Coordinates of C-alpha atoms in Angstrom, one line a residue:
X1 CA 12.1 -15.1 24.7
X2 CA 11.9 -17.9 22.3
X3 CA 14.9 -20.3 22.5
X4 CA 16.2 -18.0 25.2
X5 CA 16.9 -15.3 22.7
X6 CA 15.4 -11.8 22.1
X7 CA 12.9 -11.0 19.4
X8 CA 15.2 -9.2 17.0
X9 CA 17.7 -12.0 17.1
X10 CA 15.2 -14.7 16.4
X11 CA 13.6 -12.7 13.6
X12 CA 17.0 -12.2 11.9
X13 CA 17.8 -15.9 12.4
X14 CA 14.5 -17.0 10.8
X15 CA 15.2 -14.7 7.9
X16 CA 18.6 -16.4 7.4
X17 CA 17.6 -19.9 8.2
X18 CA 14.7 -20.2 5.7
X19 CA 16.7 -19.4 2.6
X20 CA 19.6 -21.5 3.9
X21 CA 17.3 -24.5 4.2
X22 CA 15.9 -23.9 0.8
X23 CA 19.4 -23.7 -0.7
X24 CA 20.1 -27.1 1.1
X25 CA 17.0 -28.5 -0.6
X26 CA 18.1 -27.1 -3.9
X27 CA 21.5 -28.6 -3.6
X28 CA 20.1 -32.0 -2.6
X29 CA 17.7 -31.9 -5.5
X30 CA 20.4 -31.4 -8.1
X31 CA 22.6 -34.3 -6.9
X32 CA 22.2 -37.7 -8.7
X33 CA 19.1 -39.3 -7.4
X34 CA 18.6 -36.4 -5.0
X35 CA 15.2 -35.2 -6.2
X36 CA 13.8 -38.8 -5.9
X37 CA 15.2 -38.9 -2.4
X38 CA 13.4 -35.7 -1.5
X39 CA 10.2 -37.1 -3.0
X40 CA 10.5 -40.1 -0.8
X41 CA 10.9 -37.9 2.2
X42 CA 7.9 -35.9 1.3
X43 CA 5.8 -39.1 1.0
X44 CA 7.2 -40.4 4.3
X45 CA 6.5 -37.1 6.1
X46 CA 3.0 -36.2 4.9
X47 CA 2.2 -35.0 8.4
X48 CA 4.6 -32.0 7.9
X49 CA 2.1 -30.5 5.5
X50 CA -0.2 -29.4 8.3
X51 CA 2.5 -27.7 10.4
X52 CA 2.3 -24.2 9.0
X53 CA -1.3 -23.8 9.9
X54 CA -1.0 -25.4 13.3
X55 CA 2.2 -24.0 14.8
X56 CA 0.5 -22.7 17.9
X57 CA -0.2 -26.2 19.2
X58 CA 3.0 -27.7 17.7
X59 CA 5.2 -25.2 19.6
X60 CA 3.4 -25.8 22.9
X61 CA 5.0 -27.9 25.6
X62 CA 6.5 -31.2 24.7
X63 CA 5.4 -30.8 21.1
X64 CA 8.2 -28.3 20.4
X65 CA 10.7 -31.0 21.5
X66 CA 9.1 -33.5 19.1
X67 CA 9.3 -31.0 16.3
X68 CA 13.0 -30.3 17.0
X69 CA 13.8 -34.1 17.1
X70 CA 12.0 -34.7 13.9
X71 CA 13.7 -31.7 12.3
X72 CA 17.2 -32.8 13.3
X73 CA 16.6 -36.2 11.7
X74 CA 15.4 -34.4 8.5
X75 CA 18.4 -32.1 8.5
X76 CA 20.7 -35.1 8.5
X77 CA 19.0 -36.4 5.4
X78 CA 19.1 -33.1 3.6
X79 CA 22.3 -31.4 4.8
X80 CA 24.3 -34.3 6.1
X81 CA 27.3 -33.2 8.1
X82 CA 26.8 -29.6 7.0
X83 CA 23.8 -29.0 9.3
X84 CA 25.8 -28.0 12.3
X85 CA 28.0 -25.6 10.3
X86 CA 24.9 -23.9 8.8
X87 CA 23.4 -23.5 12.3
X88 CA 26.6 -21.8 13.4
X89 CA 26.5 -19.4 10.4
X90 CA 22.9 -18.5 11.1
X91 CA 23.8 -17.9 14.7
X92 CA 26.7 -15.7 13.8
X93 CA 24.8 -13.6 11.3
X94 CA 21.9 -13.0 13.6
X95 CA 23.6 -12.6 17.0
X96 CA 22.0 -15.6 18.7
X97 CA 23.8 -18.6 20.4
X98 CA 25.0 -21.6 18.3
X99 CA 22.6 -23.8 20.3
X100 CA 19.6 -21.6 19.4
X101 CA 20.7 -21.4 15.8
X102 CA 20.9 -25.2 15.6
X103 CA 17.5 -25.6 17.3
X104 CA 15.8 -23.0 15.1
X105 CA 17.1 -24.7 11.9
X106 CA 15.8 -28.0 13.2
X107 CA 12.4 -26.6 13.9
X108 CA 12.1 -24.9 10.6
X109 CA 13.1 -27.9 8.5
X110 CA 9.9 -29.9 8.8
X111 CA 7.9 -26.7 8.1
X112 CA 9.7 -26.1 4.9
X113 CA 9.3 -29.7 3.9
X114 CA 5.6 -29.5 4.6
X115 CA 5.3 -26.3 2.6
X116 CA 7.0 -28.0 -0.4
X117 CA 4.6 -31.0 -0.3
X118 CA 1.6 -28.8 0.1
X119 CA 2.6 -26.6 -2.8
X120 CA 3.3 -29.5 -5.2
X121 CA -0.1 -31.0 -4.4
X122 CA -1.9 -27.7 -4.9
X123 CA -0.3 -27.6 -8.4
X124 CA -1.3 -31.1 -9.1
X125 CA 2.3 -32.1 -9.9
X126 CA 3.6 -34.3 -7.0
X127 CA 6.7 -35.6 -8.8
X128 CA 10.5 -35.2 -8.7
X129 CA 10.7 -33.1 -11.9
X130 CA 8.2 -30.5 -10.6
X131 CA 9.9 -30.5 -7.2
X132 CA 13.3 -29.7 -8.8
X133 CA 11.8 -27.0 -10.9
X134 CA 9.9 -25.5 -8.0
X135 CA 13.0 -25.4 -5.8
X136 CA 15.4 -24.0 -8.4
X137 CA 12.9 -21.3 -9.4
X138 CA 13.4 -19.7 -6.0
X139 CA 17.0 -18.6 -6.5
X140 CA 16.1 -14.9 -7.0
X141 CA 14.1 -15.0 -3.8
X142 CA 16.8 -16.3 -1.6
X143 CA 20.2 -15.2 -2.9
X144 CA 20.2 -11.8 -1.1
X145 CA 19.0 -13.3 2.1
X146 CA 21.6 -16.0 2.5
X147 CA 24.0 -15.5 5.4
X148 CA 27.7 -15.2 4.5
X149 CA 29.4 -18.5 4.0
X150 CA 26.4 -20.8 3.4
X151 CA 27.0 -21.2 -0.4
X152 CA 30.6 -22.2 0.2
X153 CA 29.7 -24.5 3.0
X154 CA 27.2 -26.3 0.8
X155 CA 29.6 -26.4 -2.1
X156 CA 27.5 -24.1 -4.3
X157 CA 30.1 -22.2 -6.2
X158 CA 27.7 -20.7 -8.8
X159 CA 24.1 -20.3 -7.5
X160 CA 22.9 -18.8 -10.7
X161 CA 23.8 -22.0 -12.7
X162 CA 22.9 -24.5 -10.0
X163 CA 20.8 -27.2 -11.7
X164 CA 20.3 -25.1 -14.8
X165 CA 19.9 -28.3 -17.0
X166 CA 17.3 -29.7 -14.6
X167 CA 15.2 -26.5 -14.9
X168 CA 15.4 -26.5 -18.7
X169 CA 14.3 -30.1 -18.8
X170 CA 11.3 -29.6 -16.4
X171 CA 8.0 -29.2 -18.1
X172 CA 6.1 -27.0 -15.7
X173 CA 7.2 -23.4 -14.8
X174 CA 8.2 -22.9 -11.2
X175 CA 5.7 -21.1 -8.9
X176 CA 7.2 -17.9 -7.6
X177 CA 6.6 -18.0 -3.8
X178 CA 6.0 -14.7 -2.0
X179 CA 9.2 -15.4 -0.1
X180 CA 9.2 -12.3 2.1
X181 CA 5.6 -13.0 3.1
X182 CA 6.5 -16.5 4.2
X183 CA 9.4 -15.2 6.2
X184 CA 7.3 -12.5 7.9
X185 CA 4.5 -15.0 8.6
X186 CA 6.8 -17.5 10.2
X187 CA 8.6 -14.9 12.2
X188 CA 5.2 -13.6 13.4
X189 CA 4.2 -17.1 14.4
X190 CA 7.3 -17.8 16.4
X191 CA 7.4 -14.5 18.1
X192 CA 3.7 -14.0 18.8
X193 CA 3.0 -17.5 19.9
X194 CA 5.9 -17.6 22.4
X195 CA 5.0 -14.1 23.8
X196 CA 1.3 -14.1 23.5
X197 CA -0.9 -13.6 26.6
X198 CA -4.3 -14.3 25.1
X199 CA -5.8 -16.9 22.8
X200 CA -6.7 -14.1 20.3
X201 CA -3.1 -13.3 19.7
X202 CA -2.2 -17.0 19.2
X203 CA -5.1 -17.3 16.8
X204 CA -3.8 -14.2 14.9
X205 CA -0.4 -15.8 14.5
X206 CA -1.9 -19.1 13.2
X207 CA -4.1 -17.2 10.7
X208 CA -1.0 -15.3 9.4
X209 CA 0.7 -18.6 8.6
X210 CA -2.4 -20.0 6.9
X211 CA -2.6 -16.9 4.7
X212 CA 1.1 -17.3 3.7
X213 CA 0.6 -20.9 2.8

């Protein structure tokens, strides 16, 4: 199985890792200068925008190791010293190993970053204010999916009021992502690609991701 884990464990881990990552981005975006730092990362990592529609080749062979390495560097910028702890919480909540939890978090980070950049550009508002508003508008989509302990680890005592002033100050309304669709699409990609036996199955997984994006 993918990362040496079974399908159900990986599926559960993805469903926990994606909202955890998004919360990390939210927290970073509400810190002084944080939104501008995120925008700088988005500009530096433009190649991430193509990941969601090309995961088949990205996860193949040495490319997967490159994605993991890139993701771990990104996690350091977004989550700092909390990255390892979040990986452990994801592992604990989904029943996979801590190593697999950490690796999965690292692989998903550039995908989430790419999705953020792609979404902002599609809205014609590639700026820090729109990014903050977009991120904070996802609270309702993620709060029930967060693994136990993540909010405390990230120092988010009150998710409901996190960045409330920033949202009120932003001009454009946040786009409501079909969060569950994204989770399912990414889960399908990871699982189908790593277990597919024909090019048709791999193509189906890639098409699923493109539809979600």
